[in-house]
Amino acid sequence: MSDGRRAHIVVLGNEKGGSGKSTSAMHLVVALLEQGRRVATIDLDGRQRTLTRYLENRAKAVAEGANMLMPSFAVVTRSEIPDFHEAQADERGRFLGVLESYVDNHDVVIIDCPGSDSFMSRLAHGCADTLLTPMNDSFIDLDLIARVDPNDHSILGPSLYSELVWEMRKRRARTGGTIDWLVMRNRVGHLDARNKRRVSEVLARLAKRIGFRVVAGLSERVTYRELFLQGLTMLDLGRTGQTLTMSEVAARQEVRTLVASLDLPPVSRDAAPLVSAAE
Ligand SMILES: Nc1ncnc2c1ncn2[C@@H]1O[C@H](COP(=O)(O)OP(=O)(O)OP(=O)(O)O)[C@@H](O)[C@H]1O
Ligand SMILES: [Mg+2]
């Protein structure tokens, strides 16, 4: 950063596939760029490359004349070296190389993890200042965070992913750092109020026990699936003068509320987007 501070690192993580990590990452990127922050992204899902493809679609629209802000972006792929230890050293070197190249000249680095456990995903979790875990509103998704008694919904203990975060928090603590862990519900439906309430109740109890903050997430909206090809987010809609639907207005508000709940450090006064929009 221009004032000597290093970038704030936000990791999107959840070993459950399809929970909304890449969609949320993309919306965070645009919201933070709009605040005047210099944003960079690292995509660790070298197979699907969802965030990278989303940003490539956006870059294409910008190249064709759209006036939209862009972050710096990179993808770090899994190592192809057969030897286990050499592969890990290779991945560590390339991941930290990209991260280091971003932290001094950006305000926020957003890292999108794959929907499965991997060495690089763990490395990223260990670097997080903020960890944002989107989850669908169901006990299937909750199962990766904690084991819950099927009869009375009491908490039996943490599950795989919480244990991983616990481990990463201990590592961070050794170097004097902390990880602010936020769990957000994604694709929240308007139907099935009973399931929604039950998941909410369990999450509130888990938050205290495991040590995360539950933050308001994003509702289920078909538009999220349609924006990808044009590289657009909910926040870009309406810029060219078309009237927003009620649903789009509500969606934008949800994104802004989510960004506010991250509680990021204030924007430094002289910061300007590193890669600005085409005029
Ligand atoms: N709030 C939402 N409303 C409707 N569809 C959504 C919403 N959030 C995400 N989706 C859709 O759900 C699917 C999975 O989302 P996304 O790719 O963001 O998840 P992911 O956690 O990154 O997945 P993976 O673990 O495979 O990387 C996509 O088709 C996306 O368009
Ligand atoms: Mg993804």
mmCIF file of C-alpha atoms and ligand atoms in Angstrom:
data_model
loop_
_atom_site.group_PDB
_atom_site.id
_atom_site.type_symbol
_atom_site.label_atom_id
_atom_site.label_comp_id
_atom_site.label_asym_id
_atom_site.label_seq_id
_atom_site.Cartn_x
_atom_site.Cartn_y
_atom_site.Cartn_z
ATOM 1 C CA MET A 1 0.000 0.000 0.000
ATOM 2 C CA SER A 2 1.087 3.535 -0.592
ATOM 3 C CA ASP A 3 1.188 4.320 3.144
ATOM 4 C CA GLY A 4 3.454 1.359 3.914
ATOM 5 C CA ARG A 5 0.699 -0.976 5.083
ATOM 6 C CA ARG A 6 0.363 -4.366 3.475
ATOM 7 C CA ALA A 7 -2.863 -5.401 1.799
ATOM 8 C CA HIS A 8 -5.684 -6.920 3.808
ATOM 9 C CA ILE A 9 -6.096 -10.545 2.730
ATOM 10 C CA VAL A 10 -9.620 -11.915 2.309
ATOM 11 C CA VAL A 11 -9.923 -15.647 1.662
ATOM 12 C CA LEU A 12 -13.093 -17.220 0.296
ATOM 13 C CA GLY A 13 -13.094 -20.772 1.592
ATOM 14 C CA ASN A 14 -15.368 -23.732 2.113
ATOM 15 C CA GLU A 15 -14.521 -27.309 1.204
ATOM 16 C CA LYS A 16 -18.128 -27.737 0.125
ATOM 17 C CA GLY A 17 -18.294 -27.231 -3.644
ATOM 18 C CA GLY A 18 -20.772 -24.828 -5.192
ATOM 19 C CA SER A 19 -21.461 -22.825 -2.041
ATOM 20 C CA GLY A 20 -20.931 -19.464 -3.764
ATOM 21 C CA LYS A 21 -17.258 -18.664 -3.152
ATOM 22 C CA SER A 22 -16.464 -17.437 -6.660
ATOM 23 C CA THR A 23 -19.735 -15.513 -7.083
ATOM 24 C CA SER A 24 -19.239 -13.807 -3.707
ATOM 25 C CA ALA A 25 -15.568 -13.133 -4.495
ATOM 26 C CA MET A 26 -16.483 -11.389 -7.749
ATOM 27 C CA HIS A 27 -19.084 -9.220 -6.032
ATOM 28 C CA LEU A 28 -16.644 -8.296 -3.258
ATOM 29 C CA VAL A 29 -14.036 -7.342 -5.858
ATOM 30 C CA VAL A 30 -16.351 -4.907 -7.632
ATOM 31 C CA ALA A 31 -17.773 -3.465 -4.403
ATOM 32 C CA LEU A 32 -14.276 -2.803 -3.040
ATOM 33 C CA LEU A 33 -13.073 -1.288 -6.332
ATOM 34 C CA GLU A 34 -16.076 1.035 -6.201
ATOM 35 C CA GLN A 35 -14.923 2.166 -2.747
ATOM 36 C CA GLY A 36 -11.661 3.279 -4.369
ATOM 37 C CA ARG A 37 -9.589 0.376 -3.078
ATOM 38 C CA ARG A 38 -6.844 -1.227 -5.119
ATOM 39 C CA VAL A 39 -7.892 -4.851 -5.398
ATOM 40 C CA ALA A 40 -6.055 -7.963 -6.597
ATOM 41 C CA THR A 41 -7.373 -11.505 -6.828
ATOM 42 C CA ILE A 42 -5.708 -14.895 -6.708
ATOM 43 C CA ASP A 43 -7.662 -17.845 -8.065
ATOM 44 C CA LEU A 44 -6.518 -21.125 -6.532
ATOM 45 C CA ASP A 45 -9.054 -23.192 -8.430
ATOM 46 C CA GLY A 46 -6.800 -23.864 -11.392
ATOM 47 C CA ARG A 47 -9.162 -26.498 -12.787
ATOM 48 C CA GLN A 48 -12.428 -24.555 -12.918
ATOM 49 C CA ARG A 49 -10.874 -21.048 -12.948
ATOM 50 C CA THR A 50 -14.352 -19.619 -12.327
ATOM 51 C CA LEU A 51 -13.206 -16.293 -10.866
ATOM 52 C CA THR A 52 -10.524 -15.902 -13.547
ATOM 53 C CA ARG A 53 -12.981 -16.646 -16.355
ATOM 54 C CA TYR A 54 -15.465 -14.246 -14.791
ATOM 55 C CA LEU A 55 -12.762 -11.539 -14.764
ATOM 56 C CA GLU A 56 -11.622 -12.404 -18.295
ATOM 57 C CA ASN A 57 -15.222 -11.907 -19.446
ATOM 58 C CA ARG A 58 -15.215 -8.536 -17.692
ATOM 59 C CA ALA A 59 -11.851 -7.590 -19.223
ATOM 60 C CA LYS A 60 -13.262 -8.398 -22.672
ATOM 61 C CA ALA A 61 -16.267 -6.129 -22.045
ATOM 62 C CA VAL A 62 -13.868 -3.377 -20.907
ATOM 63 C CA ALA A 63 -11.737 -3.887 -24.038
ATOM 64 C CA GLU A 64 -14.923 -3.478 -26.094
ATOM 65 C CA GLY A 65 -15.637 -0.154 -24.403
ATOM 66 C CA ALA A 66 -17.576 -0.886 -21.202
ATOM 67 C CA ASN A 67 -16.718 1.542 -18.416
ATOM 68 C CA MET A 68 -16.007 -0.844 -15.556
ATOM 69 C CA LEU A 69 -13.311 -1.106 -12.919
ATOM 70 C CA MET A 70 -10.924 -4.057 -13.050
ATOM 71 C CA PRO A 71 -8.702 -5.628 -10.378
ATOM 72 C CA SER A 72 -5.297 -7.171 -10.961
ATOM 73 C CA PHE A 73 -5.815 -10.923 -11.214
ATOM 74 C CA ALA A 74 -3.807 -14.121 -11.290
ATOM 75 C CA VAL A 75 -4.403 -17.829 -11.120
ATOM 76 C CA VAL A 76 -2.031 -20.250 -9.375
ATOM 77 C CA THR A 77 -2.362 -23.805 -10.670
ATOM 78 C CA ARG A 78 -1.586 -27.075 -8.885
ATOM 79 C CA SER A 79 1.932 -28.387 -9.366
ATOM 80 C CA GLU A 80 2.531 -31.058 -11.973
ATOM 81 C CA ILE A 81 5.716 -32.272 -10.271
ATOM 82 C CA PRO A 82 5.193 -35.953 -9.355
ATOM 83 C CA ASP A 83 7.227 -35.873 -6.117
ATOM 84 C CA PHE A 84 4.939 -34.892 -3.209
ATOM 85 C CA HIS A 85 7.405 -32.672 -1.323
ATOM 86 C CA GLU A 86 8.781 -31.016 -4.437
ATOM 87 C CA ALA A 87 5.219 -30.352 -5.610
ATOM 88 C CA GLN A 88 4.381 -28.645 -2.316
ATOM 89 C CA ALA A 89 7.555 -26.553 -2.464
ATOM 90 C CA ASP A 90 6.691 -25.570 -6.031
ATOM 91 C CA GLU A 91 3.115 -24.588 -5.076
ATOM 92 C CA ARG A 92 4.287 -22.670 -2.005
ATOM 93 C CA GLY A 93 6.858 -20.774 -4.069
ATOM 94 C CA ARG A 94 4.441 -19.804 -6.816
ATOM 95 C CA PHE A 95 1.579 -18.906 -4.460
ATOM 96 C CA LEU A 96 3.718 -16.795 -2.132
ATOM 97 C CA GLY A 97 5.441 -15.232 -5.153
ATOM 98 C CA VAL A 98 2.126 -13.941 -6.519
ATOM 99 C CA LEU A 99 0.885 -12.888 -3.074
ATOM 100 C CA GLU A 100 4.093 -10.965 -2.334
ATOM 101 C CA SER A 101 3.883 -9.231 -5.705
ATOM 102 C CA TYR A 102 0.423 -7.921 -4.700
ATOM 103 C CA VAL A 103 0.552 -7.076 -1.007
ATOM 104 C CA ASP A 104 2.641 -3.909 -1.189
ATOM 105 C CA ASN A 105 0.759 -2.186 -3.993
ATOM 106 C CA HIS A 106 -2.867 -3.176 -3.296
ATOM 107 C CA ASP A 107 -5.274 -2.510 -0.450
ATOM 108 C CA VAL A 108 -7.061 -5.844 -0.566
ATOM 109 C CA VAL A 109 -6.109 -9.241 -1.982
ATOM 110 C CA ILE A 110 -9.033 -11.622 -2.479
ATOM 111 C CA ILE A 111 -8.168 -15.308 -2.695
ATOM 112 C CA ASP A 112 -10.741 -17.730 -4.117
ATOM 113 C CA CYS A 113 -10.173 -21.314 -2.950
ATOM 114 C CA PRO A 114 -11.365 -24.487 -4.676
ATOM 115 C CA GLY A 115 -14.251 -26.447 -3.187
ATOM 116 C CA SER A 116 -11.971 -29.121 -1.790
ATOM 117 C CA ASP A 117 -9.053 -29.397 0.594
ATOM 118 C CA SER A 118 -5.663 -28.758 -1.014
ATOM 119 C CA PHE A 119 -2.192 -27.716 0.047
ATOM 120 C CA MET A 120 -2.522 -24.259 -1.508
ATOM 121 C CA SER A 121 -5.955 -23.767 -0.016
ATOM 122 C CA ARG A 122 -4.427 -24.400 3.422
ATOM 123 C CA LEU A 123 -1.589 -21.990 2.685
ATOM 124 C CA ALA A 124 -4.153 -19.349 1.759
ATOM 125 C CA HIS A 125 -6.206 -19.947 4.897
ATOM 126 C CA GLY A 126 -3.028 -19.507 6.926
ATOM 127 C CA CYS A 127 -2.491 -16.050 5.349
ATOM 128 C CA ALA A 128 -6.069 -14.812 5.814
ATOM 129 C CA ASP A 129 -6.883 -11.668 7.776
ATOM 130 C CA THR A 130 -10.527 -12.323 6.964
ATOM 131 C CA LEU A 131 -11.945 -15.724 6.048
ATOM 132 C CA LEU A 132 -15.371 -15.631 4.400
ATOM 133 C CA THR A 133 -17.213 -18.944 4.175
ATOM 134 C CA PRO A 134 -20.387 -18.959 2.098
ATOM 135 C CA MET A 135 -22.730 -21.860 2.792
ATOM 136 C CA ASN A 136 -26.059 -22.895 1.384
ATOM 137 C CA ASP A 137 -28.955 -22.849 3.737
ATOM 138 C CA SER A 138 -28.978 -26.558 4.517
ATOM 139 C CA PHE A 139 -27.811 -29.098 7.052
ATOM 140 C CA ILE A 140 -25.691 -30.711 4.319
ATOM 141 C CA ASP A 141 -23.534 -27.594 4.164
ATOM 142 C CA LEU A 142 -23.579 -27.182 7.930
ATOM 143 C CA ASP A 143 -22.181 -30.701 8.245
ATOM 144 C CA LEU A 144 -18.735 -29.545 7.127
ATOM 145 C CA ILE A 145 -18.659 -26.999 9.936
ATOM 146 C CA ALA A 146 -20.100 -29.101 12.767
ATOM 147 C CA ARG A 147 -21.751 -32.414 13.540
ATOM 148 C CA VAL A 148 -25.301 -31.825 14.667
ATOM 149 C CA ASP A 149 -27.594 -34.275 16.459
ATOM 150 C CA PRO A 150 -30.434 -35.127 14.038
ATOM 151 C CA ASN A 151 -33.057 -35.229 16.801
ATOM 152 C CA ASP A 152 -32.528 -32.182 18.978
ATOM 153 C CA HIS A 153 -29.988 -30.281 16.806
ATOM 154 C CA SER A 154 -27.493 -30.118 19.658
ATOM 155 C CA ILE A 155 -23.894 -29.635 18.584
ATOM 156 C CA LEU A 156 -21.860 -32.839 18.814
ATOM 157 C CA GLY A 157 -18.552 -31.313 17.807
ATOM 158 C CA PRO A 158 -16.656 -29.431 15.123
ATOM 159 C CA SER A 159 -16.211 -31.087 11.710
ATOM 160 C CA LEU A 160 -13.416 -31.171 9.177
ATOM 161 C CA TYR A 161 -13.502 -27.613 7.955
ATOM 162 C CA SER A 162 -13.783 -26.025 11.414
ATOM 163 C CA GLU A 163 -10.847 -28.109 12.552
ATOM 164 C CA LEU A 164 -8.824 -26.872 9.607
ATOM 165 C CA VAL A 165 -9.681 -23.246 10.436
ATOM 166 C CA TRP A 166 -8.817 -23.887 14.103
ATOM 167 C CA GLU A 167 -5.409 -25.232 13.031
ATOM 168 C CA MET A 168 -4.802 -22.202 10.780
ATOM 169 C CA ARG A 169 -5.813 -19.820 13.563
ATOM 170 C CA LYS A 170 -3.278 -21.432 15.887
ATOM 171 C CA ARG A 171 -0.592 -20.991 13.231
ATOM 172 C CA ARG A 172 -1.532 -17.336 12.734
ATOM 173 C CA ALA A 173 -1.513 -16.734 16.487
ATOM 174 C CA ARG A 174 2.105 -17.923 16.676
ATOM 175 C CA THR A 175 3.111 -15.000 14.472
ATOM 176 C CA GLY A 176 0.856 -12.573 16.332
ATOM 177 C CA GLY A 177 -1.935 -12.533 13.737
ATOM 178 C CA THR A 178 -5.643 -13.284 13.908
ATOM 179 C CA ILE A 179 -8.177 -14.587 11.408
ATOM 180 C CA ASP A 180 -11.614 -12.982 11.482
ATOM 181 C CA TRP A 181 -13.870 -15.848 10.356
ATOM 182 C CA LEU A 182 -17.213 -14.917 8.841
ATOM 183 C CA VAL A 183 -19.866 -17.392 7.761
ATOM 184 C CA MET A 184 -22.431 -16.099 5.293
ATOM 185 C CA ARG A 185 -25.521 -17.858 4.043
ATOM 186 C CA ASN A 186 -25.868 -17.910 0.293
ATOM 187 C CA ARG A 187 -28.789 -18.671 -2.000
ATOM 188 C CA VAL A 188 -31.178 -18.029 0.843
ATOM 189 C CA GLY A 189 -34.657 -18.912 -0.387
ATOM 190 C CA HIS A 190 -37.907 -17.191 0.377
ATOM 191 C CA LEU A 191 -39.675 -20.497 0.818
ATOM 192 C CA ASP A 192 -38.995 -23.107 3.461
ATOM 193 C CA ALA A 193 -39.055 -20.759 6.448
ATOM 194 C CA ARG A 194 -38.826 -23.663 8.872
ATOM 195 C CA ASN A 195 -35.520 -24.988 7.517
ATOM 196 C CA LYS A 196 -34.174 -21.427 7.376
ATOM 197 C CA ARG A 197 -35.022 -20.840 11.028
ATOM 198 C CA ARG A 198 -33.491 -24.136 12.124
ATOM 199 C CA VAL A 199 -30.235 -23.502 10.252
ATOM 200 C CA SER A 200 -30.156 -19.985 11.726
ATOM 201 C CA GLU A 201 -30.564 -21.260 15.267
ATOM 202 C CA VAL A 202 -27.808 -23.849 14.924
ATOM 203 C CA LEU A 203 -25.482 -21.340 13.249
ATOM 204 C CA ALA A 204 -25.969 -18.829 16.070
ATOM 205 C CA ARG A 205 -25.016 -21.452 18.652
ATOM 206 C CA LEU A 206 -22.073 -22.647 16.571
ATOM 207 C CA ALA A 207 -20.794 -19.116 16.083
ATOM 208 C CA LYS A 208 -20.299 -18.756 19.836
ATOM 209 C CA ARG A 209 -18.790 -22.181 20.284
ATOM 210 C CA ILE A 210 -16.472 -22.295 17.269
ATOM 211 C CA GLY A 211 -15.720 -18.584 17.065
ATOM 212 C CA PHE A 212 -17.045 -17.131 13.842
ATOM 213 C CA ARG A 213 -19.361 -14.269 12.988
ATOM 214 C CA VAL A 214 -22.549 -15.005 11.083
ATOM 215 C CA VAL A 215 -23.103 -12.252 8.542
ATOM 216 C CA ALA A 216 -26.080 -11.587 6.293
ATOM 217 C CA GLY A 217 -25.599 -13.250 2.921
ATOM 218 C CA LEU A 218 -27.167 -13.296 -0.514
ATOM 219 C CA SER A 219 -30.609 -14.477 -1.529
ATOM 220 C CA GLU A 220 -31.238 -17.003 -4.262
ATOM 221 C CA ARG A 221 -31.635 -15.001 -7.470
ATOM 222 C CA VAL A 222 -31.484 -16.305 -10.989
ATOM 223 C CA THR A 223 -29.643 -13.151 -12.134
ATOM 224 C CA TYR A 224 -26.469 -14.295 -10.316
ATOM 225 C CA ARG A 225 -26.190 -17.140 -12.811
ATOM 226 C CA GLU A 226 -26.719 -14.906 -15.812
ATOM 227 C CA LEU A 227 -24.151 -12.179 -15.102
ATOM 228 C CA PHE A 228 -21.057 -14.381 -15.522
ATOM 229 C CA LEU A 229 -20.827 -14.338 -19.330
ATOM 230 C CA GLN A 230 -20.709 -10.544 -19.504
ATOM 231 C CA GLY A 231 -18.407 -10.261 -16.498
ATOM 232 C CA LEU A 232 -21.023 -8.208 -14.686
ATOM 233 C CA THR A 233 -22.065 -8.090 -11.057
ATOM 234 C CA MET A 234 -25.269 -6.868 -9.468
ATOM 235 C CA LEU A 235 -23.407 -3.623 -8.754
ATOM 236 C CA ASP A 236 -22.820 -2.943 -12.452
ATOM 237 C CA LEU A 237 -26.484 -3.185 -13.384
ATOM 238 C CA GLY A 238 -28.217 0.096 -14.031
ATOM 239 C CA ARG A 239 -25.007 1.950 -14.890
ATOM 240 C CA THR A 240 -26.074 2.437 -18.465
ATOM 241 C CA GLY A 241 -29.373 3.950 -17.446
ATOM 242 C CA GLN A 242 -31.718 0.969 -17.505
ATOM 243 C CA THR A 243 -34.184 0.761 -14.631
ATOM 244 C CA LEU A 244 -33.396 -1.797 -11.969
ATOM 245 C CA THR A 245 -35.999 -4.321 -10.888
ATOM 246 C CA MET A 246 -36.983 -4.464 -7.207
ATOM 247 C CA SER A 247 -35.106 -7.761 -6.960
ATOM 248 C CA GLU A 248 -31.905 -6.209 -8.377
ATOM 249 C CA VAL A 249 -32.131 -3.248 -5.990
ATOM 250 C CA ALA A 250 -32.527 -5.671 -3.073
ATOM 251 C CA ALA A 251 -29.611 -7.796 -4.341
ATOM 252 C CA ARG A 252 -27.290 -4.776 -4.534
ATOM 253 C CA GLN A 253 -28.215 -3.842 -1.001
ATOM 254 C CA GLU A 254 -27.386 -7.375 0.153
ATOM 255 C CA VAL A 255 -23.952 -7.156 -1.483
ATOM 256 C CA ARG A 256 -23.248 -3.773 0.150
ATOM 257 C CA THR A 257 -24.366 -5.048 3.555
ATOM 258 C CA LEU A 258 -22.081 -8.049 3.139
ATOM 259 C CA VAL A 259 -19.114 -5.850 2.250
ATOM 260 C CA ALA A 260 -19.793 -3.572 5.230
ATOM 261 C CA SER A 261 -19.854 -6.572 7.562
ATOM 262 C CA LEU A 262 -16.271 -7.437 6.580
ATOM 263 C CA ASP A 263 -15.194 -4.397 8.640
ATOM 264 C CA LEU A 264 -12.169 -3.722 6.459
ATOM 265 C CA PRO A 265 -9.698 -0.984 7.411
ATOM 266 C CA PRO A 266 -10.707 2.417 5.950
ATOM 267 C CA VAL A 267 -9.573 3.301 2.430
ATOM 268 C CA SER A 268 -6.284 5.205 2.512
ATOM 269 C CA ARG A 269 -6.859 8.739 1.231
ATOM 270 C CA ASP A 270 -4.457 8.690 -1.707
ATOM 271 C CA ALA A 271 -5.493 5.246 -2.922
ATOM 272 C CA ALA A 272 -6.754 4.996 -6.481
ATOM 273 C CA PRO A 273 -7.728 1.871 -8.434
ATOM 274 C CA LEU A 274 -4.592 0.287 -9.885
ATOM 275 C CA VAL A 275 -6.277 -0.756 -13.119
ATOM 276 C CA SER A 276 -8.920 1.726 -14.052
ATOM 277 C CA ALA A 277 -11.802 1.434 -16.437
ATOM 278 C CA ALA A 278 -11.764 2.168 -20.130
ATOM 279 C CA GLU A 279 -13.149 5.645 -20.793
HETATM 280 N N1 LIG B 1 -27.127 -16.122 -4.587
HETATM 281 C C1 LIG B 1 -27.210 -16.936 -5.652
HETATM 282 N N2 LIG B 1 -28.387 -17.098 -6.334
HETATM 283 C C2 LIG B 1 -28.459 -17.920 -7.389
HETATM 284 N N3 LIG B 1 -27.436 -18.636 -7.871
HETATM 285 C C3 LIG B 1 -26.245 -18.532 -7.247
HETATM 286 C C4 LIG B 1 -26.058 -17.670 -6.116
HETATM 287 N N4 LIG B 1 -24.764 -17.774 -5.707
HETATM 288 C C5 LIG B 1 -24.178 -18.640 -6.549
HETATM 289 N N5 LIG B 1 -25.053 -19.111 -7.465
HETATM 290 C C6 LIG B 1 -24.798 -20.109 -8.521
HETATM 291 O O1 LIG B 1 -24.396 -21.311 -7.857
HETATM 292 C C7 LIG B 1 -23.379 -21.961 -8.613
HETATM 293 C C8 LIG B 1 -22.129 -22.139 -7.727
HETATM 294 O O2 LIG B 1 -21.636 -20.849 -7.394
HETATM 295 P P1 LIG B 1 -20.066 -20.565 -7.320
HETATM 296 O O3 LIG B 1 -19.383 -21.050 -8.550
HETATM 297 O O4 LIG B 1 -19.915 -19.150 -6.933
HETATM 298 O O5 LIG B 1 -19.700 -21.513 -6.086
HETATM 299 P P2 LIG B 1 -18.246 -21.983 -5.586
HETATM 300 O O6 LIG B 1 -18.334 -22.163 -4.118
HETATM 301 O O7 LIG B 1 -17.219 -21.061 -6.095
HETATM 302 O O8 LIG B 1 -18.120 -23.397 -6.307
HETATM 303 P P3 LIG B 1 -16.788 -24.342 -6.353
HETATM 304 O O9 LIG B 1 -16.677 -24.971 -4.999
HETATM 305 O O10 LIG B 1 -17.139 -25.352 -7.426
HETATM 306 O O11 LIG B 1 -15.644 -23.467 -6.681
HETATM 307 C C9 LIG B 1 -23.142 -21.102 -9.849
HETATM 308 O O12 LIG B 1 -23.929 -21.618 -10.892
HETATM 309 C C10 LIG B 1 -23.649 -19.726 -9.431
HETATM 310 O O13 LIG B 1 -24.094 -18.958 -10.527
HETATM 311 MG MG MG B 2 -15.456 -21.491 -7.211
#
